[in-house]
Amino acid sequence: MPVGTLASVKGVPQDVLEELGVQILLGNTYHLYLRPGVEQVRKLGGLHRFMAWPRAILTDSGGFQVFSLTDLRKVTEEGVTFRSHLDGSSHFFSPESAMDAQIGLGADIIMAFDECTEYPAHRDRMLESMELTLRWAERSKRHFEPHKDEVPWNHVGTAALGCPGERSSPVGDELSATQEAAELCSARQPRAAVSTQALFGIVQGGMDLALRKESAQRTIEIGFPGYAIGGLSVGEPRGLTREVVESTLEHLPADKPRYLMGVGTPEEIVEYANLGIDMMDCVLPTRAARHGLLFTSVGKISIKQARYAGDEASLDPNCGCRVCLRYSRAYLRHLYASNEVLAQVLNTVHNLSFYLDTMRAVRHSILLGKETGSSCVWSRPKP
Ligand SMILES: [Zn+2]
């Protein structure tokens, strides 16, 4: 899932994301709550309509972002008081208000409010934090159930949309453009077929495998349609991340989506998919792109380096994205060195394309494995 923090994947318009084959985007509740505000998004019909994105969206609970405001937050049983990174104003998130915010934003998948345990932490601290997350998971579900029908899709009329098909009959050349727009509009209509969101639970427990097991079992007892593994990628060594994921996965039902939060590099997403992870999100492809770091089939490329100044080759000879088909490394290097906005756009499009291609190959491999009955494991050839 590409990360679209503020209802935007930085630098990439929604139609390009569709063309790249993005099926689901992640939005950050903390950021959207501060700007433009949940009420504003709700009034505008929810995130899908606001950002003109007809495909799926997942929002996080805000817990992780608040967790990263180390000096600006205070955690109690009730919830978390925090200061905005924008203007220092004081705010409060509880499991209940995090549910209200996510219902108001109206993503398809929303997350229980959790506490992300810091690393490193003593076992007592990991236990205490895990227990708090479990109590908050129960409160999240208890609040979500009676309020889940309040999603903005259920409360928006179609008249205000101004869809072209409703205004006039298409003629001649206008037909295909109008059809396209009407298709988009229909995606922005109230989602009658999907009347509520799916609330996922989050497993915590720090780096302690026994606590992870307990957290998984008790989160399953509360009961959610999908489960996430949270509290990783918080500074621990990569080997430890893998160990915790592998061990936690054993305790999560294979017939429900299993979501690993905040991971990872192209190699890691293949590795975790092979272990049984179904969903991942990471800022890496988009953030690295903006810093000129590009993932390719021939290894990582730092496009800012002078060695690419005269390189006429395409960025990645094995990539079919619109950037690799059209531009040379020399041009991309020039854009980056000149601080052109287009550098960020093109770099992000390629990196997202590379990640999505990687996951397409993984899915294809899983299907082949099912057909042939083999435990077909795909891995990207080493450069
Ligand atoms: Zn490319």
JSON list of N, CA, C and O and ligand atoms in Angstrom, two decimals, residues 295-296 314-325 346-347 349-351 353-354 357, ligand 1:
[
{"chain": "A", "resi": 295, "resn": "PHE", "atom": "N", "xyz": [14.93, 2.29, -6.52]},
{"chain": "A", "resi": 295, "resn": "PHE", "atom": "CA", "xyz": [15.05, 0.83, -6.48]},
{"chain": "A", "resi": 295, "resn": "PHE", "atom": "C", "xyz": [14.92, 0.30, -7.90]},
{"chain": "A", "resi": 295, "resn": "PHE", "atom": "O", "xyz": [13.96, 0.63, -8.60]},
{"chain": "A", "resi": 296, "resn": "THR", "atom": "N", "xyz": [15.89, -0.51, -8.33]},
{"chain": "A", "resi": 296, "resn": "THR", "atom": "CA", "xyz": [15.82, -1.06, -9.69]},
{"chain": "A", "resi": 296, "resn": "THR", "atom": "C", "xyz": [16.20, -2.53, -9.67]},
{"chain": "A", "resi": 296, "resn": "THR", "atom": "O", "xyz": [16.73, -3.04, -8.67]},
{"chain": "A", "resi": 314, "resn": "SER", "atom": "N", "xyz": [18.31, 3.89, -19.83]},
{"chain": "A", "resi": 314, "resn": "SER", "atom": "CA", "xyz": [17.09, 4.13, -19.06]},
{"chain": "A", "resi": 314, "resn": "SER", "atom": "C", "xyz": [17.39, 3.73, -17.61]},
{"chain": "A", "resi": 314, "resn": "SER", "atom": "O", "xyz": [18.31, 2.96, -17.34]},
{"chain": "A", "resi": 315, "resn": "LEU", "atom": "N", "xyz": [16.60, 4.28, -16.70]},
{"chain": "A", "resi": 315, "resn": "LEU", "atom": "CA", "xyz": [16.85, 4.08, -15.27]},
{"chain": "A", "resi": 315, "resn": "LEU", "atom": "C", "xyz": [16.97, 2.60, -14.93]},
{"chain": "A", "resi": 315, "resn": "LEU", "atom": "O", "xyz": [17.94, 2.17, -14.30]},
{"chain": "A", "resi": 316, "resn": "ASP", "atom": "N", "xyz": [15.97, 1.81, -15.34]},
{"chain": "A", "resi": 316, "resn": "ASP", "atom": "CA", "xyz": [15.99, 0.38, -15.08]},
{"chain": "A", "resi": 316, "resn": "ASP", "atom": "C", "xyz": [15.65, -0.35, -16.38]},
{"chain": "A", "resi": 316, "resn": "ASP", "atom": "O", "xyz": [14.52, -0.25, -16.87]},
{"chain": "A", "resi": 317, "resn": "PRO", "atom": "N", "xyz": [16.63, -1.06, -16.96]},
{"chain": "A", "resi": 317, "resn": "PRO", "atom": "CA", "xyz": [16.39, -1.70, -18.26]},
{"chain": "A", "resi": 317, "resn": "PRO", "atom": "C", "xyz": [15.25, -2.73, -18.21]},
{"chain": "A", "resi": 317, "resn": "PRO", "atom": "O", "xyz": [14.67, -3.07, -19.25]},
{"chain": "A", "resi": 318, "resn": "ASN", "atom": "N", "xyz": [14.92, -3.21, -17.02]},
{"chain": "A", "resi": 318, "resn": "ASN", "atom": "CA", "xyz": [13.87, -4.23, -16.92]},
{"chain": "A", "resi": 318, "resn": "ASN", "atom": "C", "xyz": [12.53, -3.69, -16.45]},
{"chain": "A", "resi": 318, "resn": "ASN", "atom": "O", "xyz": [11.63, -4.46, -16.09]},
{"chain": "A", "resi": 319, "resn": "CYS", "atom": "N", "xyz": [12.42, -2.36, -16.39]},
{"chain": "A", "resi": 319, "resn": "CYS", "atom": "CA", "xyz": [11.17, -1.77, -15.89]},
{"chain": "A", "resi": 319, "resn": "CYS", "atom": "C", "xyz": [10.40, -1.17, -17.06]},
{"chain": "A", "resi": 319, "resn": "CYS", "atom": "O", "xyz": [10.98, -0.52, -17.92]},
{"chain": "A", "resi": 320, "resn": "GLY", "atom": "N", "xyz": [9.10, -1.43, -17.10]},
{"chain": "A", "resi": 320, "resn": "GLY", "atom": "CA", "xyz": [8.28, -0.92, -18.19]},
{"chain": "A", "resi": 320, "resn": "GLY", "atom": "C", "xyz": [7.48, 0.30, -17.80]},
{"chain": "A", "resi": 320, "resn": "GLY", "atom": "O", "xyz": [6.50, 0.64, -18.46]},
{"chain": "A", "resi": 321, "resn": "CYS", "atom": "N", "xyz": [7.87, 0.98, -16.72]},
{"chain": "A", "resi": 321, "resn": "CYS", "atom": "CA", "xyz": [7.08, 2.14, -16.29]},
{"chain": "A", "resi": 321, "resn": "CYS", "atom": "C", "xyz": [7.29, 3.31, -17.24]},
{"chain": "A", "resi": 321, "resn": "CYS", "atom": "O", "xyz": [8.24, 3.35, -18.01]},
{"chain": "A", "resi": 322, "resn": "ARG", "atom": "N", "xyz": [6.40, 4.27, -17.17]},
{"chain": "A", "resi": 322, "resn": "ARG", "atom": "CA", "xyz": [6.43, 5.41, -18.10]},
{"chain": "A", "resi": 322, "resn": "ARG", "atom": "C", "xyz": [7.72, 6.21, -17.96]},
{"chain": "A", "resi": 322, "resn": "ARG", "atom": "O", "xyz": [8.13, 6.87, -18.89]},
{"chain": "A", "resi": 323, "resn": "VAL", "atom": "N", "xyz": [8.36, 6.15, -16.79]},
{"chain": "A", "resi": 323, "resn": "VAL", "atom": "CA", "xyz": [9.61, 6.89, -16.58]},
{"chain": "A", "resi": 323, "resn": "VAL", "atom": "C", "xyz": [10.76, 6.17, -17.29]},
{"chain": "A", "resi": 323, "resn": "VAL", "atom": "O", "xyz": [11.53, 6.77, -18.04]},
{"chain": "A", "resi": 324, "resn": "CYS", "atom": "N", "xyz": [10.84, 4.87, -17.06]},
{"chain": "A", "resi": 324, "resn": "CYS", "atom": "CA", "xyz": [11.94, 4.10, -17.65]},
{"chain": "A", "resi": 324, "resn": "CYS", "atom": "C", "xyz": [11.81, 4.01, -19.18]},
{"chain": "A", "resi": 324, "resn": "CYS", "atom": "O", "xyz": [12.80, 3.91, -19.88]},
{"chain": "A", "resi": 325, "resn": "LEU", "atom": "N", "xyz": [10.57, 4.03, -19.67]},
{"chain": "A", "resi": 325, "resn": "LEU", "atom": "CA", "xyz": [10.38, 3.94, -21.12]},
{"chain": "A", "resi": 325, "resn": "LEU", "atom": "C", "xyz": [10.76, 5.24, -21.82]},
{"chain": "A", "resi": 325, "resn": "LEU", "atom": "O", "xyz": [11.09, 5.24, -23.00]},
{"chain": "A", "resi": 346, "resn": "LEU", "atom": "N", "xyz": [8.80, 11.99, -11.10]},
{"chain": "A", "resi": 346, "resn": "LEU", "atom": "CA", "xyz": [9.25, 10.84, -11.90]},
{"chain": "A", "resi": 346, "resn": "LEU", "atom": "C", "xyz": [9.90, 9.77, -11.02]},
{"chain": "A", "resi": 346, "resn": "LEU", "atom": "O", "xyz": [9.67, 8.57, -11.21]},
{"chain": "A", "resi": 347, "resn": "ASN", "atom": "N", "xyz": [10.71, 10.21, -10.05]},
{"chain": "A", "resi": 347, "resn": "ASN", "atom": "CA", "xyz": [11.35, 9.24, -9.16]},
{"chain": "A", "resi": 347, "resn": "ASN", "atom": "C", "xyz": [10.30, 8.43, -8.38]},
{"chain": "A", "resi": 347, "resn": "ASN", "atom": "O", "xyz": [10.42, 7.22, -8.20]},
{"chain": "A", "resi": 349, "resn": "VAL", "atom": "N", "xyz": [7.13, 7.89, -9.24]},
{"chain": "A", "resi": 349, "resn": "VAL", "atom": "CA", "xyz": [6.38, 7.01, -10.15]},
{"chain": "A", "resi": 349, "resn": "VAL", "atom": "C", "xyz": [7.19, 5.73, -10.39]},
{"chain": "A", "resi": 349, "resn": "VAL", "atom": "O", "xyz": [6.65, 4.61, -10.32]},
{"chain": "A", "resi": 350, "resn": "HIS", "atom": "N", "xyz": [8.49, 5.87, -10.64]},
{"chain": "A", "resi": 350, "resn": "HIS", "atom": "CA", "xyz": [9.28, 4.66, -10.87]},
{"chain": "A", "resi": 350, "resn": "HIS", "atom": "C", "xyz": [9.33, 3.76, -9.63]},
{"chain": "A", "resi": 350, "resn": "HIS", "atom": "O", "xyz": [9.12, 2.55, -9.72]},
{"chain": "A", "resi": 351, "resn": "ASN", "atom": "N", "xyz": [9.64, 4.35, -8.47]},
{"chain": "A", "resi": 351, "resn": "ASN", "atom": "CA", "xyz": [9.77, 3.51, -7.27]},
{"chain": "A", "resi": 351, "resn": "ASN", "atom": "C", "xyz": [8.46, 2.78, -6.96]},
{"chain": "A", "resi": 351, "resn": "ASN", "atom": "O", "xyz": [8.46, 1.59, -6.61]},
{"chain": "A", "resi": 353, "resn": "SER", "atom": "N", "xyz": [6.19, 1.99, -9.11]},
{"chain": "A", "resi": 353, "resn": "SER", "atom": "CA", "xyz": [6.03, 0.98, -10.14]},
{"chain": "A", "resi": 353, "resn": "SER", "atom": "C", "xyz": [6.86, -0.26, -9.81]},
{"chain": "A", "resi": 353, "resn": "SER", "atom": "O", "xyz": [6.40, -1.40, -9.96]},
{"chain": "A", "resi": 354, "resn": "PHE", "atom": "N", "xyz": [8.08, -0.02, -9.33]},
{"chain": "A", "resi": 354, "resn": "PHE", "atom": "CA", "xyz": [8.97, -1.15, -8.99]},
{"chain": "A", "resi": 354, "resn": "PHE", "atom": "C", "xyz": [8.37, -1.99, -7.85]},
{"chain": "A", "resi": 354, "resn": "PHE", "atom": "O", "xyz": [8.35, -3.22, -7.90]},
{"chain": "A", "resi": 357, "resn": "ASP", "atom": "N", "xyz": [5.23, -3.82, -9.17]},
{"chain": "A", "resi": 357, "resn": "ASP", "atom": "CA", "xyz": [5.66, -4.94, -10.02]},
{"chain": "A", "resi": 357, "resn": "ASP", "atom": "C", "xyz": [6.13, -6.11, -9.16]},
{"chain": "A", "resi": 357, "resn": "ASP", "atom": "O", "xyz": [5.85, -7.27, -9.46]},
{"chain": "B", "resi": 1, "resn": "ZN", "atom": "ZN", "xyz": [10.61, 2.36, -14.03]}
]
